[in-house]
Coordinates of C-alpha atoms in Angstrom, one line a residue:
X1 CA 58.4 123.1 149.9
X2 CA 58.3 120.9 146.5
X3 CA 60.0 121.4 143.5
X4 CA 58.6 120.1 140.0
X5 CA 61.7 120.8 137.2
X6 CA 59.4 120.9 134.4
X7 CA 60.8 120.4 130.5
X8 CA 58.9 120.4 127.8
X9 CA 60.6 118.6 124.7
X10 CA 60.4 116.5 121.9
X11 CA 61.8 113.3 120.6
X12 CA 65.3 113.6 121.6
X13 CA 67.5 116.1 124.1
X14 CA 70.7 117.8 124.4
X15 CA 73.4 116.1 126.5
X16 CA 74.4 119.0 127.9
X17 CA 71.5 119.2 129.5
X18 CA 71.0 116.6 130.2
X19 CA 74.5 116.5 132.1
X20 CA 73.3 119.9 133.9
X21 CA 70.0 118.4 135.1
X22 CA 71.6 115.6 136.3
X23 CA 74.1 118.2 138.4
X24 CA 70.9 120.0 139.1
X25 CA 69.0 117.2 141.3
X26 CA 72.3 115.7 142.9
X27 CA 72.9 119.1 145.0
X28 CA 69.8 119.9 145.6
X29 CA 68.9 116.9 146.5
X30 CA 71.9 115.6 148.7
X31 CA 70.8 119.4 150.1
X32 CA 67.6 118.0 151.4
X33 CA 65.1 119.6 149.1
X34 CA 62.3 117.8 148.0
X35 CA 62.3 118.4 143.9
X36 CA 59.8 115.9 140.9
X37 CA 60.0 115.7 137.5
X38 CA 58.0 116.0 135.1
X39 CA 58.4 116.5 131.5
X40 CA 55.8 116.6 128.1
X41 CA 57.4 114.9 124.6
X42 CA 55.3 116.6 122.0
X43 CA 55.2 120.0 119.5
X44 CA 52.5 122.0 120.9
X45 CA 54.6 124.3 123.4
X46 CA 51.6 126.2 125.4
X47 CA 49.8 122.1 125.3
X48 CA 52.4 120.9 127.1
X49 CA 53.6 123.5 129.5
X50 CA 49.6 123.8 130.6
X51 CA 50.1 120.1 131.2
X52 CA 53.1 120.1 132.9
X53 CA 51.9 122.8 134.7
X54 CA 48.6 120.9 136.0
X55 CA 49.9 117.3 137.0
X56 CA 53.1 119.5 138.7
X57 CA 50.7 121.4 141.4
X58 CA 48.0 118.4 141.0
X59 CA 51.7 116.2 143.0
X60 CA 51.6 119.0 145.8
X61 CA 54.6 121.4 144.6
X62 CA 54.6 125.2 145.7
X63 CA 57.1 126.3 143.0
X64 CA 57.6 125.0 139.5
X65 CA 61.5 125.2 137.8
X66 CA 60.7 125.4 133.9
X67 CA 63.7 124.2 132.1
X68 CA 64.0 124.3 128.1
X69 CA 66.0 121.2 127.2
X70 CA 68.4 123.0 124.7
X71 CA 69.7 125.1 127.9
X72 CA 72.7 124.8 129.8
X73 CA 73.0 126.2 133.5
X74 CA 74.5 125.7 136.8
X75 CA 73.7 122.9 138.9
X76 CA 73.1 126.1 141.8
X77 CA 70.7 127.8 139.9
X78 CA 67.0 126.7 141.1
X79 CA 68.5 126.7 145.0
X80 CA 69.8 130.7 143.5
X81 CA 66.6 131.8 141.4
X82 CA 65.2 130.9 145.2
X83 CA 66.2 133.0 147.0
X84 CA 65.4 136.0 145.0
X85 CA 61.9 135.1 147.2
X86 CA 60.1 136.1 143.6
X87 CA 56.7 134.6 142.3
X88 CA 58.2 134.6 138.9
X89 CA 62.0 135.0 138.0
X90 CA 63.9 133.7 135.0
X91 CA 67.5 134.3 133.4
X92 CA 67.7 136.8 130.4
X93 CA 69.1 134.5 127.9
X94 CA 70.1 134.7 124.1
X95 CA 68.3 133.6 121.0
X96 CA 68.9 130.8 119.0
X97 CA 69.7 133.0 115.1
X98 CA 71.6 135.6 114.6
X99 CA 72.0 138.9 115.0
X100 CA 71.4 137.6 118.6
X101 CA 69.1 139.1 120.7
X102 CA 68.0 138.8 124.5
X103 CA 64.6 136.7 125.4
X104 CA 63.4 139.5 128.1
X105 CA 60.7 142.3 126.8
X106 CA 59.7 145.4 128.5
X107 CA 56.3 146.7 125.8
X108 CA 57.1 150.3 125.4
X109 CA 54.6 152.4 123.6
X110 CA 57.8 152.1 120.5
X111 CA 56.5 148.4 120.8
X112 CA 58.8 145.4 121.7
X113 CA 62.0 145.9 123.3
X114 CA 64.7 143.4 124.3
X115 CA 66.1 143.5 127.8
X116 CA 69.9 143.2 128.4
X117 CA 72.1 142.0 130.3
X118 CA 75.7 143.8 130.2
X119 CA 78.7 142.7 131.9
X120 CA 77.8 145.4 135.3
X121 CA 74.3 144.5 134.9
X122 CA 73.2 142.6 138.4
X123 CA 70.5 142.2 140.7
X124 CA 67.5 141.9 139.2
X125 CA 65.0 144.2 137.0
X126 CA 60.8 143.9 136.6
X127 CA 60.1 143.4 132.2
X128 CA 57.4 143.0 130.6
X129 CA 58.3 139.8 129.8
X130 CA 60.6 136.7 129.6
X131 CA 61.5 133.0 127.3
X132 CA 61.0 130.0 130.2
X133 CA 64.5 128.6 129.6
X134 CA 65.6 128.6 132.7
X135 CA 62.6 129.9 134.7
X136 CA 61.2 129.9 137.8
X137 CA 57.4 130.0 138.9
X138 CA 55.1 130.1 142.5
X139 CA 52.2 127.4 142.2
X140 CA 50.7 130.6 142.5
X141 CA 51.0 131.7 139.8
X142 CA 48.4 129.6 138.0
X143 CA 46.1 129.0 141.3
X144 CA 45.6 133.1 140.1
X145 CA 45.4 132.7 136.7
X146 CA 42.8 131.0 134.4
X147 CA 42.7 128.4 132.6
X148 CA 44.8 128.2 129.7
X149 CA 47.6 129.7 131.0
X150 CA 49.9 128.9 128.4
X151 CA 48.0 129.7 125.1
X152 CA 49.9 131.6 121.9
X153 CA 48.7 135.4 121.4
X154 CA 48.7 137.6 118.9
X155 CA 49.1 141.6 118.8
X156 CA 47.4 143.9 116.8
X157 CA 49.0 146.8 118.4
X158 CA 52.3 145.4 116.7
X159 CA 51.0 142.8 114.5
X160 CA 52.8 140.4 116.3
X161 CA 52.6 137.3 117.2
X162 CA 53.1 136.3 121.3
X163 CA 54.5 133.2 122.6
X164 CA 52.9 131.2 124.8
X165 CA 56.0 132.5 127.8
X166 CA 55.0 135.9 126.8
X167 CA 51.7 136.1 126.9
X168 CA 51.9 134.0 130.4
X169 CA 54.4 136.9 132.1
X170 CA 51.7 139.5 130.6
X171 CA 48.7 137.9 132.2
X172 CA 50.3 137.1 135.1
X173 CA 51.6 140.5 136.0
X174 CA 47.5 141.9 135.7
X175 CA 46.4 139.3 138.7
X176 CA 49.6 140.3 140.4
X177 CA 53.1 138.0 139.2
X178 CA 55.5 140.5 137.4
X179 CA 58.0 139.1 136.1
X180 CA 61.6 139.6 136.8
X181 CA 65.3 138.9 135.2
X182 CA 67.8 137.4 137.0
X183 CA 71.2 139.4 135.7
X184 CA 73.7 137.7 137.8
X185 CA 72.7 134.1 136.8
X186 CA 71.3 134.9 133.1
X187 CA 75.8 135.4 132.7
X188 CA 75.8 131.3 132.9
X189 CA 73.3 130.9 131.2
X190 CA 73.5 129.3 127.5
X191 CA 71.3 128.5 124.6
X192 CA 72.4 125.2 122.7
X193 CA 71.5 125.9 118.7
X194 CA 72.9 125.0 115.1
X195 CA 75.2 127.4 113.8
X196 CA 75.3 127.3 109.6
X197 CA 78.4 128.3 109.0
X198 CA 79.0 130.5 105.8
X199 CA 82.5 131.8 103.9
X200 CA 81.4 134.9 105.8
X201 CA 82.5 133.9 109.5
X202 CA 85.5 133.0 109.0
X203 CA 88.4 134.4 109.7
X204 CA 91.2 135.5 107.2
X205 CA 94.2 133.9 108.0
X206 CA 96.4 134.8 104.5
X207 CA 100.3 135.1 104.4
X208 CA 100.9 139.2 104.2

């Protein structure tokens, strides 16, 4: 087994992400796992992901762990996702905007619906798609998919654009690779963002 950690990014990455990545690599290397690190700076996320997947597979990766550079995660995340024995398994994490939603989605007759991870949620749940902030994919997925593996799509049914992660999940499901979310690890993952504070966020501390 050889795992490629694939990180699409821009010019800089978050300090918390760097700390968690170092801990993760050290933890798994100490356990004897062969790990390769790959990053692709740029602004075209679909192109970055395609390039990362091609490079990782060309170097003999059996599995690809996708981590966005604005994520926080436990050091044993890779080990735990591998133990799920799925070709696509991901953390269901929060979006970076208010109102906050989850990134796991199901396509229903009424349109796209966010899939929650609640306090009592546990185990795996199959979904239509999920964000790739922390996602493990088998190299088999890309061998079975037509190139390009990632692209920005458009749903005429709902009149919305589909991100490269959603499009990949939907196409992968059609060739036998459904997406699962891991509710347990989802509770330990954080999405780093910038909040513009306004007066409505303030707590009223006036004396009574």
